[in-house]
Short mmCIF file of C-alpha atoms in Angstrom, two decimals:
data_model
loop_
_atom_site.label_atom_id
_atom_site.label_comp_id
_atom_site.label_asym_id
_atom_site.label_seq_id
_atom_site.Cartn_x
_atom_site.Cartn_y
_atom_site.Cartn_z
CA MET A 1467 0.00 0.00 0.00
CA ASP A 1468 1.32 3.46 -0.93
CA ALA A 1469 1.80 6.03 1.80
CA GLU A 1470 -0.11 8.46 -0.43
CA ASN A 1471 -2.98 6.02 -1.01
CA LEU A 1472 -4.07 5.00 2.46
CA SER A 1473 -7.36 3.53 1.27
CA GLY A 1474 -5.56 0.71 -0.56
CA ALA A 1475 -7.87 1.19 -3.53
CA VAL A 1476 -6.29 0.76 -6.94
CA PRO A 1477 -6.57 4.06 -8.83
CA GLU A 1478 -8.02 4.09 -12.31
CA PRO A 1479 -5.45 4.61 -15.05
CA LEU A 1480 -5.13 8.21 -16.12
CA ARG A 1481 -5.65 8.70 -19.84
CA VAL A 1482 -3.76 11.63 -21.31
CA GLU A 1483 -3.46 12.58 -24.96
CA PRO A 1484 0.13 12.69 -26.25
CA ASP A 1485 -0.36 16.29 -27.38
CA GLU A 1486 -1.32 17.23 -23.83
CA LEU A 1487 1.94 15.79 -22.48
CA ILE A 1488 3.89 17.72 -25.10
CA ARG A 1489 1.97 20.93 -24.26
CA LEU A 1490 2.58 20.49 -20.53
CA GLY A 1491 6.25 19.75 -21.15
CA GLY A 1492 6.57 22.92 -23.21
CA GLY A 1493 4.86 24.92 -20.48
CA LEU A 1494 7.30 23.60 -17.89
CA ALA A 1495 10.21 24.45 -20.17
CA ARG A 1496 8.96 28.04 -20.46
CA LEU A 1497 8.49 28.23 -16.69
CA ALA A 1498 12.02 26.88 -16.18
CA GLU A 1499 13.38 29.62 -18.45
CA ALA A 1500 11.50 32.26 -16.47
CA VAL A 1501 12.85 30.93 -13.17
CA ALA A 1502 16.39 30.74 -14.56
CA GLY A 1503 16.04 34.37 -15.63
CA GLU A 1504 15.52 35.32 -11.99
CA VAL A 1505 18.81 33.80 -10.81
CA PRO A 1506 20.84 36.95 -11.59
CA SER A 1507 18.32 38.98 -9.57
CA ALA A 1508 19.47 37.16 -6.46
CA VAL A 1509 22.63 39.26 -6.64
CA ASN A 1510 20.46 42.28 -5.83
CA LEU A 1511 19.87 40.78 -2.41
CA THR A 1512 23.40 41.86 -1.48
CA ARG A 1513 22.76 45.48 -2.34
CA GLY A 1514 21.79 47.33 0.76
CA PRO A 1515 22.68 50.47 2.62
CA SER A 1516 26.40 50.80 3.20
CA GLY A 1517 27.59 50.10 6.69
CA TRP A 1518 25.21 47.28 7.41
CA ALA A 1519 26.74 44.56 9.52
CA VAL A 1520 24.75 41.86 7.75
CA THR A 1521 26.68 41.85 4.48
CA GLY A 1522 27.89 38.27 5.10
CA ALA A 1523 24.34 37.08 5.72
CA GLN A 1524 23.15 38.91 2.62
CA LEU A 1525 25.85 37.25 0.53
CA ARG A 1526 24.93 33.81 1.88
CA LEU A 1527 21.24 34.50 1.25
CA ALA A 1528 21.94 35.62 -2.31
CA HIS A 1529 24.00 32.49 -2.93
CA GLU A 1530 21.35 30.19 -1.44
CA VAL A 1531 18.46 31.82 -3.33
CA GLY A 1532 20.42 31.75 -6.59
CA ALA A 1533 21.39 28.11 -6.11
CA TYR A 1534 17.82 27.15 -5.21
CA LEU A 1535 16.34 28.93 -8.23
CA ALA A 1536 18.94 27.37 -10.54
CA ALA A 1537 18.26 23.85 -9.20
CA PHE A 1538 14.50 24.36 -9.37
CA SER A 1539 14.79 25.60 -12.96
CA ASP A 1540 16.89 22.57 -13.91
CA ASP A 1541 14.35 20.21 -12.33
CA LEU A 1542 11.46 21.87 -14.16
CA ALA A 1543 13.31 21.74 -17.47
CA SER A 1544 14.21 18.08 -16.97
CA PHE A 1545 10.67 17.07 -16.07
CA GLY A 1546 9.27 19.10 -18.98
CA GLU A 1547 11.65 17.35 -21.35
CA ARG A 1548 10.59 13.95 -19.99
CA LEU A 1549 6.93 14.84 -20.57
CA CYS A 1550 7.68 15.90 -24.15
CA VAL A 1551 9.62 12.71 -24.86
CA ALA A 1552 6.81 10.59 -23.38
CA GLY A 1553 4.23 12.48 -25.46
CA LEU A 1554 6.23 12.03 -28.66
CA SER A 1555 6.75 8.35 -27.87
CA TYR A 1556 3.03 7.81 -27.27
CA ALA A 1557 2.13 9.75 -30.41
CA ASP A 1558 4.52 7.59 -32.43
CA ARG A 1559 3.05 4.42 -30.92
CA ASP A 1560 -0.49 5.65 -31.65
CA SER A 1561 0.49 6.41 -35.25
CA GLY A 1562 1.99 2.94 -35.64
CA LEU A 1563 -1.16 1.30 -34.29
CA ALA A 1564 -3.35 3.43 -36.55
CA ARG A 1565 -1.27 2.40 -39.59
CA ALA A 1566 -1.50 -1.28 -38.59
CA ILE A 1567 -5.28 -1.06 -38.14
CA THR A 1568 -5.67 0.73 -41.47
CA ALA A 1569 -3.48 -1.84 -43.23
CA ALA A 1570 -5.49 -4.70 -41.71
CA GLY A 1571 -8.73 -3.08 -42.89
CA VAL A 1572 -7.40 -2.59 -46.43
CA ARG A 1573 -6.44 -6.28 -46.73
CA ARG A 1574 -9.99 -7.48 -46.02
#
């Protein structure tokens, strides 16, 4: 039994069109680009009034935020790519099945 499925019931298979996977993957890729574009903005976290005694903390914060955004962007891009590949694979499989069914119908 899954920790996320405490009822023990077997979930119904989720049916998703290949084009939908490709669209979702593309959306995640665009989101990943937007997040990656924010990484340089983390440097602005270190800009504060001169004389502050928290410069070290600001530098650490900027580094941590930048690293987090970069890792998050990479994860989004990777998952988006996997969705696109799965969608293309399913679309290719569907096309192959459609050709086989059509060929079988023509022979009769």
